[in-house]
């Protein structure tokens, strides 16, 4: 008969090895999921085109091309460290100022609004450029998808 004291350490090591294997498989799965989700095979990430039915009517290739154009545009690169909060600092200072001056707050709000307007202009230009590159048949199909897109009433 086997000595019960001798089998106990083996059982503990077996449990440790199984848990280690499970942890390794989980880590490999997380890394594989990350690679597959952020790799070239997945849909474009990082830009929400926010074009509503226009974005839905574009095919995947066109959405990817627009996203790539936006990623390459220098105006849309994130601000450097220290520059990210320039607009926020100006707004905070304007709100705290004594006496309160609404025109100063209005001017401080123009900083993020100007960046938003630049993003919208670049996105619009990228969309027009992509439509321009479509063949007549592709533009007709795009127009048909736009025509058949559900429209909401307000």
C-alpha positions as a Python dict, from the first residue, in 0.01 Angstrom:
ca = {
    (1, 'X'): (0, 0, 0),
    (2, 'X'): (113, 351, -76),
    (3, 'X'): (212, 574, 206),
    (4, 'X'): (-56, 850, 243),
    (5, 'X'): (210, 1101, 352),
    (6, 'X'): (404, 1042, 26),
    (7, 'X'): (100, 1092, -204),
    (8, 'X'): (0, 1423, -47),
    (9, 'X'): (300, 1623, -182),
    (10, 'X'): (244, 1472, -527),
    (11, 'X'): (-121, 1580, -520),
    (12, 'X'): (-22, 1935, -416),
    (13, 'X'): (232, 1956, -699),
    (14, 'X'): (-24, 1821, -945),
    (15, 'X'): (-274, 2090, -841),
    (16, 'X'): (-4, 2358, -869),
    (17, 'X'): (92, 2237, -1218),
    (18, 'X'): (-272, 2232, -1335),
    (19, 'X'): (-330, 2585, -1201),
    (20, 'X'): (-7, 2703, -1365),
    (21, 'X'): (-113, 2550, -1697),
    (22, 'X'): (-457, 2715, -1671),
    (23, 'X'): (-295, 3052, -1597),
    (24, 'X'): (-58, 3016, -1894),
    (25, 'X'): (-346, 2927, -2126),
    (26, 'X'): (-542, 3230, -2002),
    (27, 'X'): (-245, 3460, -2065),
    (28, 'X'): (-188, 3318, -2413),
    (29, 'X'): (-559, 3364, -2487),
    (30, 'X'): (-552, 3726, -2371),
    (31, 'X'): (-244, 3803, -2580),
    (32, 'X'): (-394, 3631, -2886),
    (33, 'X'): (-721, 3821, -2840),
    (34, 'X'): (-533, 4149, -2811),
    (35, 'X'): (-331, 4079, -3124),
    (36, 'X'): (-632, 3970, -3325),
    (37, 'X'): (-848, 4259, -3208),
    (38, 'X'): (-585, 4528, -3274),
    (39, 'X'): (-415, 4370, -3573),
    (40, 'X'): (-457, 4450, -3939),
    (41, 'X'): (-729, 4189, -3979),
    (42, 'X'): (-977, 4369, -3754),
    (43, 'X'): (-1190, 4673, -3826),
    (44, 'X'): (-1029, 5016, -3800),
    (45, 'X'): (-993, 5135, -3444),
    (46, 'X'): (-928, 5470, -3286),
    (47, 'X'): (-1163, 5687, -3489),
    (48, 'X'): (-1536, 5708, -3453),
    (49, 'X'): (-1638, 5850, -3787),
    (50, 'X'): (-1973, 5950, -3635),
    (51, 'X'): (-2122, 5983, -3978),
    (52, 'X'): (-2444, 5805, -3886),
    (53, 'X'): (-2612, 5667, -4196),
    (54, 'X'): (-2324, 5788, -4415),
    (55, 'X'): (-2076, 5578, -4221),
    (56, 'X'): (-2311, 5280, -4230),
    (57, 'X'): (-2354, 5314, -4607),
    (58, 'X'): (-1978, 5305, -4667),
    (59, 'X'): (-1831, 4963, -4718),
    (60, 'X'): (-1561, 4835, -4487),
    (61, 'X'): (-1278, 4917, -4731),
    (62, 'X'): (-1391, 5280, -4761),
    (63, 'X'): (-1430, 5322, -4383),
    (64, 'X'): (-1081, 5179, -4336),
    (65, 'X'): (-936, 5417, -4598),
    (66, 'X'): (-1098, 5717, -4430),
    (67, 'X'): (-972, 5604, -4088),
    (68, 'X'): (-620, 5564, -4228),
    (69, 'X'): (-635, 5912, -4380),
    (70, 'X'): (-744, 6056, -4048),
    (71, 'X'): (-466, 5876, -3861),
    (72, 'X'): (-206, 6024, -4097),
    (73, 'X'): (-332, 6381, -4064),
    (74, 'X'): (-104, 6595, -3844),
    (75, 'X'): (-384, 6810, -3701),
    (76, 'X'): (-548, 6506, -3548),
    (77, 'X'): (-247, 6375, -3362),
    (78, 'X'): (-290, 6393, -2986),
    (79, 'X'): (-139, 6701, -2829),
    (80, 'X'): (198, 6666, -2662),
    (81, 'X'): (220, 6633, -2288),
    (82, 'X'): (158, 6973, -2135),
    (83, 'X'): (-40, 7094, -2436),
    (84, 'X'): (-332, 6861, -2367),
    (85, 'X'): (-473, 7077, -2090),
    (86, 'X'): (-398, 7422, -2228),
    (87, 'X'): (-761, 7475, -2321),
    (88, 'X'): (-882, 7333, -1992),
    (89, 'X'): (-644, 7554, -1792),
    (90, 'X'): (-769, 7861, -1978),
    (91, 'X'): (-1129, 7761, -1906),
    (92, 'X'): (-1061, 7698, -1536),
    (93, 'X'): (-885, 8033, -1504),
    (94, 'X'): (-1171, 8210, -1680),
    (95, 'X'): (-1432, 8048, -1456),
    (96, 'X'): (-1239, 8134, -1139),
    (97, 'X'): (-1162, 8493, -1242),
    (98, 'X'): (-1293, 8773, -1025),
    (99, 'X'): (-1489, 8950, -1155),
    (100, 'X'): (-1643, 8686, -1378),
    (101, 'X'): (-1624, 8770, -1748),
    (102, 'X'): (-1843, 8556, -1977),
    (103, 'X'): (-1647, 8673, -2283),
    (104, 'X'): (-1328, 8523, -2137),
    (105, 'X'): (-1510, 8193, -2080),
    (106, 'X'): (-1643, 8210, -2435),
    (107, 'X'): (-1290, 8265, -2567),
    (108, 'X'): (-1155, 7976, -2358),
    (109, 'X'): (-1424, 7746, -2496),
    (110, 'X'): (-1310, 7831, -2848),
    (111, 'X'): (-989, 7629, -2799),
    (112, 'X'): (-1156, 7284, -2788),
    (113, 'X'): (-1423, 7396, -3035),
    (114, 'X'): (-1155, 7494, -3286),
    (115, 'X'): (-997, 7148, -3253),
    (116, 'X'): (-1337, 6983, -3299),
    (117, 'X'): (-1399, 7194, -3610),
    (118, 'X'): (-1058, 7092, -3748),
    (119, 'X'): (-1143, 6725, -3690),
    (120, 'X'): (-1477, 6768, -3866),
    (121, 'X'): (-1314, 6943, -4162),
    (122, 'X'): (-1049, 6675, -4200),
    (123, 'X'): (-1310, 6397, -4174),
    (124, 'X'): (-1528, 6568, -4435),
    (125, 'X'): (-1232, 6607, -4671),
    (126, 'X'): (-1137, 6241, -4622),
    (127, 'X'): (-1495, 6132, -4695),
    (128, 'X'): (-1514, 6343, -5012),
    (129, 'X'): (-1176, 6214, -5126),
    (130, 'X'): (-1290, 5855, -5073),
    (131, 'X'): (-1614, 5914, -5265),
    (132, 'X'): (-1411, 6077, -5542),
    (133, 'X'): (-1198, 5761, -5573),
    (134, 'X'): (-1507, 5540, -5616),
    (135, 'X'): (-1606, 5419, -5959),
    (136, 'X'): (-1942, 5524, -6103),
    (137, 'X'): (-2088, 5186, -6002),
    (138, 'X'): (-1948, 5215, -5648),
    (139, 'X'): (-2090, 5566, -5610),
    (140, 'X'): (-2429, 5446, -5736),
    (141, 'X'): (-2425, 5158, -5485),
    (142, 'X'): (-2323, 5399, -5209),
    (143, 'X'): (-2607, 5637, -5305),
    (144, 'X'): (-2852, 5345, -5300),
    (145, 'X'): (-2735, 5239, -4952),
    (146, 'X'): (-2779, 5601, -4838),
    (147, 'X'): (-3127, 5609, -4992),
    (148, 'X'): (-3231, 5289, -4815),
    (149, 'X'): (-3082, 5387, -4478),
    (150, 'X'): (-3343, 5422, -4205),
    (151, 'X'): (-3428, 5784, -4135),
    (152, 'X'): (-3540, 5909, -3798),
    (153, 'X'): (-3785, 6189, -3749),
    (154, 'X'): (-3747, 6438, -3470),
}
